[in-house]
Coordinates of C-alpha atoms in Angstrom, one line a residue:
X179 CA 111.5 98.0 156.6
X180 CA 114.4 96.2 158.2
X181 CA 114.7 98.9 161.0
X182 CA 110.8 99.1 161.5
X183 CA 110.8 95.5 162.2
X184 CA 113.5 95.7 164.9
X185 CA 112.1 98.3 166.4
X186 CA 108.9 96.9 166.9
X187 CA 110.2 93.8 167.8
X188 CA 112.6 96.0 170.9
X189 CA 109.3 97.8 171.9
X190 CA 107.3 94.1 172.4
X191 CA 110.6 92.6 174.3
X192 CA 110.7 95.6 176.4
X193 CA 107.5 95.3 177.0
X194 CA 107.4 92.1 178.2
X195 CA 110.6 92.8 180.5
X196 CA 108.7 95.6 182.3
X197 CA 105.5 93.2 183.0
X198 CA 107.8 90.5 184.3
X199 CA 109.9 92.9 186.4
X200 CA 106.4 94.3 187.7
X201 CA 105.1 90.4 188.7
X202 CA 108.7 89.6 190.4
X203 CA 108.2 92.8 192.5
X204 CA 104.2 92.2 193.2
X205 CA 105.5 88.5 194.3
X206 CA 108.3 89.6 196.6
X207 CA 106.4 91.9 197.9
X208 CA 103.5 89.3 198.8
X209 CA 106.0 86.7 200.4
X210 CA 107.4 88.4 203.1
X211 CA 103.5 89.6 203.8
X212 CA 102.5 86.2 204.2
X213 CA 105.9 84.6 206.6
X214 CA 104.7 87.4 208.9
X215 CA 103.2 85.7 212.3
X216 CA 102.7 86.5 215.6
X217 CA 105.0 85.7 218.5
X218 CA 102.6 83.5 220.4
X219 CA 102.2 80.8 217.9
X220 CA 105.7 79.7 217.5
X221 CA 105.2 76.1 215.9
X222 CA 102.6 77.4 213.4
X223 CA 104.5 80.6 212.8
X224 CA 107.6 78.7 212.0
X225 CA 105.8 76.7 209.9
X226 CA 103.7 79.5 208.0
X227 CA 107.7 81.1 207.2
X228 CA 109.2 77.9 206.4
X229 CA 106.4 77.9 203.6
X230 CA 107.0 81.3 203.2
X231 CA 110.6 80.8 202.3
X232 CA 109.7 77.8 200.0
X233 CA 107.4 79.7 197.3
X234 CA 109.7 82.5 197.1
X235 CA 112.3 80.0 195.9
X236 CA 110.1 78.4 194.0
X237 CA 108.7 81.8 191.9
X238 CA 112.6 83.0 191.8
X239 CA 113.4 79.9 190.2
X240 CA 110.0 79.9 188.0
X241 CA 111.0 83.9 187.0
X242 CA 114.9 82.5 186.2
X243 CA 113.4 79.7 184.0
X244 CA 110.9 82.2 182.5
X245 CA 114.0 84.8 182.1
X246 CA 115.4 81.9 180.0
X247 CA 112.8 81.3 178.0
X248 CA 112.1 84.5 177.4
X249 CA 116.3 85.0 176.5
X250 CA 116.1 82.0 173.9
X251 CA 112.7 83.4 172.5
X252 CA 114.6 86.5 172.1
X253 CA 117.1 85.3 170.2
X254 CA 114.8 83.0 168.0
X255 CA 113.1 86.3 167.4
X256 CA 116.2 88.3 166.6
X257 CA 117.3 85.0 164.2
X258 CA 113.6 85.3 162.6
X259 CA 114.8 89.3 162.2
X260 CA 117.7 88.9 160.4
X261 CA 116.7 86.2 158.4
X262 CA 113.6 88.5 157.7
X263 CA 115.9 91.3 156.6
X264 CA 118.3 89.3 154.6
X265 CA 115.1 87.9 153.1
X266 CA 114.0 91.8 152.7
X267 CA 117.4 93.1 150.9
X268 CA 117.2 90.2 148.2
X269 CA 113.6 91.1 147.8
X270 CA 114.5 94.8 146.8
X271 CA 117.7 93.5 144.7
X272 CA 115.5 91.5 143.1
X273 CA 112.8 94.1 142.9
X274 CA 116.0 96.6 141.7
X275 CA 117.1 94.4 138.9
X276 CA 113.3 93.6 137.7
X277 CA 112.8 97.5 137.4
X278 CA 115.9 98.1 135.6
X279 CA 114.6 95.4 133.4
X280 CA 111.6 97.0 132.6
X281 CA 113.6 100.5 132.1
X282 CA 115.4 98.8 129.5
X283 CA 112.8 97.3 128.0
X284 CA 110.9 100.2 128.2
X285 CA 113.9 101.8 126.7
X286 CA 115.3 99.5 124.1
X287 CA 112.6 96.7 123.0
X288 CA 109.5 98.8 122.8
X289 CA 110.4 101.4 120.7
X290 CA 112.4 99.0 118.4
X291 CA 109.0 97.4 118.1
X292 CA 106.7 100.4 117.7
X293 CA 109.2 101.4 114.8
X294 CA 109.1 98.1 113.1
X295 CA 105.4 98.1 113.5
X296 CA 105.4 101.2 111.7
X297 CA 107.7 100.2 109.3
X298 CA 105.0 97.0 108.6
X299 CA 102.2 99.8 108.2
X300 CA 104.2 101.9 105.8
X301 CA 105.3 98.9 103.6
X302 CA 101.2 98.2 104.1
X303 CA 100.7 101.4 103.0
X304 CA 102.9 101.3 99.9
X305 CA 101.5 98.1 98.9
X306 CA 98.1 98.9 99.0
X307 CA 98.7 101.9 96.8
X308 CA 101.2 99.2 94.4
X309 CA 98.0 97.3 94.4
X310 CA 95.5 100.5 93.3
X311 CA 98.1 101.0 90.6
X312 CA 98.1 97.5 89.2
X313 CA 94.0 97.5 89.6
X314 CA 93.5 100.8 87.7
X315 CA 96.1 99.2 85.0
X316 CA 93.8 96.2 84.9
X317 CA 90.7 98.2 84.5
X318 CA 92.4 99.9 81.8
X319 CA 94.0 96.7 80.0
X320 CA 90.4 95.6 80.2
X321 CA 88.7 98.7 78.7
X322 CA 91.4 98.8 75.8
X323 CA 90.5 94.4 75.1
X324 CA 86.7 95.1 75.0
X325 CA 87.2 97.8 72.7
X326 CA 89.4 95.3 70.6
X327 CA 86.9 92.6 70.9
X328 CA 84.4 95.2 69.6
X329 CA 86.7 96.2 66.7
X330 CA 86.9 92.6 66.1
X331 CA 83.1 91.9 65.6
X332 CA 83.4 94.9 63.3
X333 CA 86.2 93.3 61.5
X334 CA 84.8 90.1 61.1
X335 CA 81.7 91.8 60.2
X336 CA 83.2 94.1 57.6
X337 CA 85.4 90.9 56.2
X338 CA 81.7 89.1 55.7
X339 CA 80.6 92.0 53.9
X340 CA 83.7 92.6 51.7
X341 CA 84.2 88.7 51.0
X342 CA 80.2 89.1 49.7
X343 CA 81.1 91.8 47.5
X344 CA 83.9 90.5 46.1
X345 CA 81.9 87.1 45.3
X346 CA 79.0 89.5 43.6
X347 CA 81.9 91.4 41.8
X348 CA 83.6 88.5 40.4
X349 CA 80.3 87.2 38.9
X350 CA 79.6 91.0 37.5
X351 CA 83.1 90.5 36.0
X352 CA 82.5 87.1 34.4
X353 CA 79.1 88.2 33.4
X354 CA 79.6 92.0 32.2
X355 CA 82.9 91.7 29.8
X356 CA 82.0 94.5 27.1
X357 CA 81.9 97.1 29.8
X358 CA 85.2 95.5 31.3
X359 CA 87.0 96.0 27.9
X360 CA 85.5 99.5 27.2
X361 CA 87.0 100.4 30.6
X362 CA 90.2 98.9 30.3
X363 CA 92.2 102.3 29.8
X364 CA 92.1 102.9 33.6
X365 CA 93.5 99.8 34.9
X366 CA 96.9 100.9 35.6
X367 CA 95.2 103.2 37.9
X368 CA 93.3 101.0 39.7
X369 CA 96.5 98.5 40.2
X370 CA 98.5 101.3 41.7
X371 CA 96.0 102.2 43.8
X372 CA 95.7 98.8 44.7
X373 CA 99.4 98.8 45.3
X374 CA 99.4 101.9 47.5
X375 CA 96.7 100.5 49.6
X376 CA 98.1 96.9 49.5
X377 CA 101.6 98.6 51.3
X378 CA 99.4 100.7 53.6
X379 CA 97.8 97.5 55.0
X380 CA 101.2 96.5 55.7
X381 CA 102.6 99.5 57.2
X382 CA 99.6 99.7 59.4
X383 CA 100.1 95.8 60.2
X384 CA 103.5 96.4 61.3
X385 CA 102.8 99.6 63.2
X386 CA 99.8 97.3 65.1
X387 CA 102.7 94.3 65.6
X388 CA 104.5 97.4 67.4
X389 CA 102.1 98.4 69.4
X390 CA 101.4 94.5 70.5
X391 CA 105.3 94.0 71.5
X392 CA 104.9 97.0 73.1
X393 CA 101.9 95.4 75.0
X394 CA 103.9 92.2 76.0
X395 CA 106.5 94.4 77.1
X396 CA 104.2 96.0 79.3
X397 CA 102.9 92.9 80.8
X398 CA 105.9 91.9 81.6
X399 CA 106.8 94.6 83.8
X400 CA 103.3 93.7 85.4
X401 CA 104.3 90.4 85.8
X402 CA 107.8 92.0 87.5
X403 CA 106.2 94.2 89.4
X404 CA 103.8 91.3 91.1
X405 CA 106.7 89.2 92.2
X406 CA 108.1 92.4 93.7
X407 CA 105.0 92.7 95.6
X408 CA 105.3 88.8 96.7
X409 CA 108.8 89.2 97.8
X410 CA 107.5 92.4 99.7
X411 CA 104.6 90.0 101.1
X412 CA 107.2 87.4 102.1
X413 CA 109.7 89.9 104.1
X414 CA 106.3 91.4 105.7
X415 CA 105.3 87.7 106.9
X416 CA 109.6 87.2 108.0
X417 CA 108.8 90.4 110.1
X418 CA 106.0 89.7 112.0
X419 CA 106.8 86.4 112.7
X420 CA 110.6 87.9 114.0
X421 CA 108.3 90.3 116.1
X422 CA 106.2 87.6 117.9
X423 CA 109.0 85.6 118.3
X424 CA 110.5 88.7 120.1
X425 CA 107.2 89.6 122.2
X426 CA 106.9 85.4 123.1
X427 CA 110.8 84.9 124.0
X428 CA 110.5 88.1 126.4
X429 CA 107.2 87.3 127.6
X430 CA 108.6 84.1 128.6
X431 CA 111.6 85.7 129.9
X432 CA 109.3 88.1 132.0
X433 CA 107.4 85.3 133.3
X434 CA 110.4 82.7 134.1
X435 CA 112.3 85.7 135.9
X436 CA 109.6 86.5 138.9
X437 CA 105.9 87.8 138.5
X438 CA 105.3 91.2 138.7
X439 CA 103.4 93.2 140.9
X440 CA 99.3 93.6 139.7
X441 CA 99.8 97.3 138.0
X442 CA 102.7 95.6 135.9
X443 CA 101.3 93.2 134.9
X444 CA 98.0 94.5 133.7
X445 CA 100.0 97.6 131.9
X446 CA 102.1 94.7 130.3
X447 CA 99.0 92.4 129.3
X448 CA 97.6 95.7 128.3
X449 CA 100.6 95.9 125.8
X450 CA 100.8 92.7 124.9
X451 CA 96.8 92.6 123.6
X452 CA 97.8 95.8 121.5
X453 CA 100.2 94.3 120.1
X454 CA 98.3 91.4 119.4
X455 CA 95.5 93.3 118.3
X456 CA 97.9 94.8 115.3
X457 CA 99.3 91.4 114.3
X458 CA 95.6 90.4 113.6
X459 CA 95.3 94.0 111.5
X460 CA 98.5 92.9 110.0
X461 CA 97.6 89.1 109.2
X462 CA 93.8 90.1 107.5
X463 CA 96.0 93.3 105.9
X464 CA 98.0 89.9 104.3
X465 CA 95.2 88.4 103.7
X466 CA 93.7 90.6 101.6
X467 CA 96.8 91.5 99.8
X468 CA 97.1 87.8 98.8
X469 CA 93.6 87.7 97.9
X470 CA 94.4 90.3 95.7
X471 CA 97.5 89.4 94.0
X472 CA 95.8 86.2 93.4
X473 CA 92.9 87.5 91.5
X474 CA 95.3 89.9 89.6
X475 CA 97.8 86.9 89.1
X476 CA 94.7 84.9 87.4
X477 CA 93.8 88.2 85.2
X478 CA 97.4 88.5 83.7
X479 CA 97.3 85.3 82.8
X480 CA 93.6 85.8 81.5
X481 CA 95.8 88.2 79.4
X482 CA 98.4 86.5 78.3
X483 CA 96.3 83.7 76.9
X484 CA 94.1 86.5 74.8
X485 CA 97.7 87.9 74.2
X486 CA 98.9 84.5 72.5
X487 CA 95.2 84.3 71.0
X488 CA 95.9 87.8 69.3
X489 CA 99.1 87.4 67.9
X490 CA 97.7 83.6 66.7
X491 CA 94.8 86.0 65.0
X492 CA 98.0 88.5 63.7
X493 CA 99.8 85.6 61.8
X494 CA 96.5 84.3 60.6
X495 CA 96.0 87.8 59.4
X496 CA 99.3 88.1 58.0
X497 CA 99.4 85.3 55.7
X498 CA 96.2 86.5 54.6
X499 CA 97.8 89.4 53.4
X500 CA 100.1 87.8 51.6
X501 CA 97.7 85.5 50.1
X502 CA 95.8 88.0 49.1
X503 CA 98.8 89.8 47.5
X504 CA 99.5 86.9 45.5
X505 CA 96.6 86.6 44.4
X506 CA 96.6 89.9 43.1
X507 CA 100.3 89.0 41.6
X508 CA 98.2 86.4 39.4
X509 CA 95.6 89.0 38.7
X510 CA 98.1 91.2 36.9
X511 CA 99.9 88.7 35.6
X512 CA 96.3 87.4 34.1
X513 CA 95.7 90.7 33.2
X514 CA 98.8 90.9 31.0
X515 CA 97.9 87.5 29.3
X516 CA 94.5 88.9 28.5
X517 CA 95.9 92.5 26.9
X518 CA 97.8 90.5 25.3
X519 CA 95.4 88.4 23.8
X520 CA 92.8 91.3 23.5
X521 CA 95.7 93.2 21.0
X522 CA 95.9 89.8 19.2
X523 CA 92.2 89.6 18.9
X524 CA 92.0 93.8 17.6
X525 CA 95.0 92.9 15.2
X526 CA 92.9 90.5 13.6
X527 CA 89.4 92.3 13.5
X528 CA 91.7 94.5 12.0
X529 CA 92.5 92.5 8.7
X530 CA 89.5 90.7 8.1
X531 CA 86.7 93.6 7.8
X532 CA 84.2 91.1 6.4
X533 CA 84.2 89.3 10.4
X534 CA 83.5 92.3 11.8
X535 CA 80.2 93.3 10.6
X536 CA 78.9 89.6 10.9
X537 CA 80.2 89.4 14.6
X538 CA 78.1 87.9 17.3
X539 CA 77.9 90.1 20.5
X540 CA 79.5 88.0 23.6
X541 CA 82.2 86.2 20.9
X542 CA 85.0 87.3 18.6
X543 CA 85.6 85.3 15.6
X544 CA 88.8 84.7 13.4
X545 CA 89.4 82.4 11.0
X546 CA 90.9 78.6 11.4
X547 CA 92.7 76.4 9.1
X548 CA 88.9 75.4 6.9
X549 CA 88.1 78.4 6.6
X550 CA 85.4 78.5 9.3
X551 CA 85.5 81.0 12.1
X552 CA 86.5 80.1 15.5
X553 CA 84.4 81.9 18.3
X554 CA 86.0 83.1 21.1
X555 CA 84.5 83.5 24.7
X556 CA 84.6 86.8 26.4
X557 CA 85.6 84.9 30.0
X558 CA 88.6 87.9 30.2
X559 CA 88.5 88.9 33.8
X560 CA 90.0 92.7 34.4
X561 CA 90.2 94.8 37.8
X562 CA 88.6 97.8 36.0
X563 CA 85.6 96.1 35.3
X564 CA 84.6 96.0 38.9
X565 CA 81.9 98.6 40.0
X566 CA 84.1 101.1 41.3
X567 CA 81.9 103.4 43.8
X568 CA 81.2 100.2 46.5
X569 CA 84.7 98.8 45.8
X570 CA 86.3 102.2 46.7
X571 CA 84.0 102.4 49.6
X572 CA 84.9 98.5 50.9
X573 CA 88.5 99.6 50.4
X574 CA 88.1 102.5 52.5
X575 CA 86.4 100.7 55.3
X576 CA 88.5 98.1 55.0
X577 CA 91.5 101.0 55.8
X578 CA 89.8 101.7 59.2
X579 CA 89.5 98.4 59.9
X580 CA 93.3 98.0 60.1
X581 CA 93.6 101.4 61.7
X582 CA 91.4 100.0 64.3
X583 CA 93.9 98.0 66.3
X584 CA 93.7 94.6 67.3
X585 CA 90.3 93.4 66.2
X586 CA 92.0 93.4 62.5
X587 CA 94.5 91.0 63.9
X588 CA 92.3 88.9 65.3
X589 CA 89.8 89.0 62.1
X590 CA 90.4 85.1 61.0
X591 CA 88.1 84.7 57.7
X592 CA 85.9 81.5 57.3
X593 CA 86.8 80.9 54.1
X594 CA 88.7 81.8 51.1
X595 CA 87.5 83.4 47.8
X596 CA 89.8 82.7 45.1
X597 CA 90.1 85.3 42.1

């Protein structure tokens, strides 16, 4: 560029020596035409030279001044020229360094950021398949508590139907006494049996507060894994702020350096809308994933509080059992008394055989201290004397009902029949 310039600039000052070498000669050449005159006019022909003389001196001083001019405009010129090359050289230093900047950005920066933007979709990718995993748990977490809720209502329905039949059996009892006592040779049967299934009920209880802690256990490690996923959220949001503090700092460092030449500049706003363009993927990919760690945040806590609810439901049902086993404690224990008494009562029928063929169906009579007889009232109650076949069959269902799951836990009975 330099030596185009200076060349150009030698060709126009050549140039213009050659057309000003070309009017000096054309002039000198005219002057001496003009001073010549004839020999006969001598005053006007020394006149017409004398004037002659005078615009040759005149022009030759004109040229010298022009030759002057033309010398400083020269040098001007050649000053503009080196200035304009000086100028020139820091333009392709500067031009030199800018494209060694964009080598190294080229280089260095831009594939630093492509891999941490693929990095961001990979730890995208992993989290949306974290969050599948923890929504196909959900679903299944859900399934298994509407199957408990149904096994409930089955419960609660069954525990209706066996707190009916115990009602009607306890008045068959009080009511049908000669049938209890002619039955009364099976009992210890009937209390074993009651025994066995008594200790079923509480191996299957603890086998279903197993499986519960094994529940909470499970949440927990849900509730684990959805802070890792927050802390994962977090370091995503750490990176892409890092990256557009990167891409702003050497944007601004781009733009504070010098401005780059059209093609540049488009190729980097062409870049630079990409990259925007993938931070807005990025921020509605967060989005979302908070939108759906919120909503699975709310449904573990929806499961904890039916968690606490159940194992509220599994004491309640646990000191039922153990009210109920007291209860039958006191029935054998009331059984005993009555055997007892029942012997007394035989023992006596026994030695008065007169009694016995006046007795009264629905008493027992022995004699007092006048002589008169003393009724007794059957009011004996006895396990045996239940109907058996629906008691066995209540029993029975009352077996799946445990084996059910958490519905029996969470079966809480209205109220209380007492034996």
């Amino acid at each position: 560029m330099d030596a185009r310039h200076a060349s150009l600039a030698r060709r126009t000052l050549d140039e213009i020596r050659q057309k000003r070498a070309a009017e000096r000669l054309s002039k000198a050449s005219s002057g001496p035409d003009l001073s010549k005159v004839s020999s006969s006019n001598d005053v006007a022909g020394m006149r017409k030279s004398e004037s002659g003389n005078r615009l040759s001196e005149t022009d030759v001083s004109g040229l010298v001044s022009q030759l002057k001019d033309l010398q400083k405009s020269n040098a001007e010129l050649e000053e503009d020229n080196k200035n304009l090359s000086s100028m020139l050289r820091t333009k392709e230093v500067e031009n030199d360094m800018l494209q060694k900047r964009l080598n190294d950005l080229e280089q260095n920066s831009i594939p630093s950021l492509r891999k941490a933007l693929r990095d961001v979709a990979m730890e995208k990718d992993a989290a949306v398949v974290a969050r599948e995993d923890l929504s196909a748990q959900l679903r299944t977490m859900k399934k298994r508590l509407k199957e408990a809720e149904e096994e409930q209502y089955r419960a609660e329905e069954d525990a209706a139907a066996l707190r009916a039949e115990l009602n009607s059996i306890q008045q068959q009892a009080m009511i049908g006494l000669p049938s209890g006592i002619a039955s009364m040779g099976s009992s210890p049967d009937h209390i074993q049996a009651l025994e066995k299934e008594l200790a079923s009920l509480k191996s299957e209880l603890q086998q279903e507060s197993l499986s519960r802690q094994q529940e909470r256990v499970r949440l927990a490690e849900e509730q684990a894994r959805t802070s890792a996923l927050m802390s994962e959220k977090q370091e995503l949001e750490e990176k892409l702020a890092a990256i557009s503090r990167r891409a702003s700092e050497e944007v601004s460092e781009k733009v504070a350096q010098k401005a780059f030449s059209k093609e540049e500049k488009e190729k980097l706003e062409k870049k630079l809308h990409d990259m925007a363009v993938v931070v807005e993927r990025l921020e509605s990919s967060r989005q979302k994933l908070l939108m759906e760690i919120d909503s699975q945040s709310s449904e573990i806590e929806k499961l904890f509080e039916e968690n606490s609810n159940l194992s509220s439901s599994y004491q309640e049902a646990m000191g039922m059992a153990v009210h109920w086993e007291s209860q039958v404690k006191d029935c054998f224990k009331q059984n005993e008394e009555l055997r007892g008494m029942l012997d007394k009562l035989r023992t006596e029928q026994a030695s008065v055989p007169s009694l016995q063929d006046k007795g009264i169906p629905g008493t027992l009579s022995k004699p007092n201290n006048d002589g008169a007889n003393e009724s007794v009232p059957h009011c004996i109650f006895y396990r045996d004397s239940f109907p058996q076949g629906p008691t066995y069959k209540r029993t029975e269902q009352s077996r799946g009902i445990i084996s059910r799951g958490h519905a029996a836990l969470g079966a809480t009975p209205t109220s209380h029949t007492s034996i």
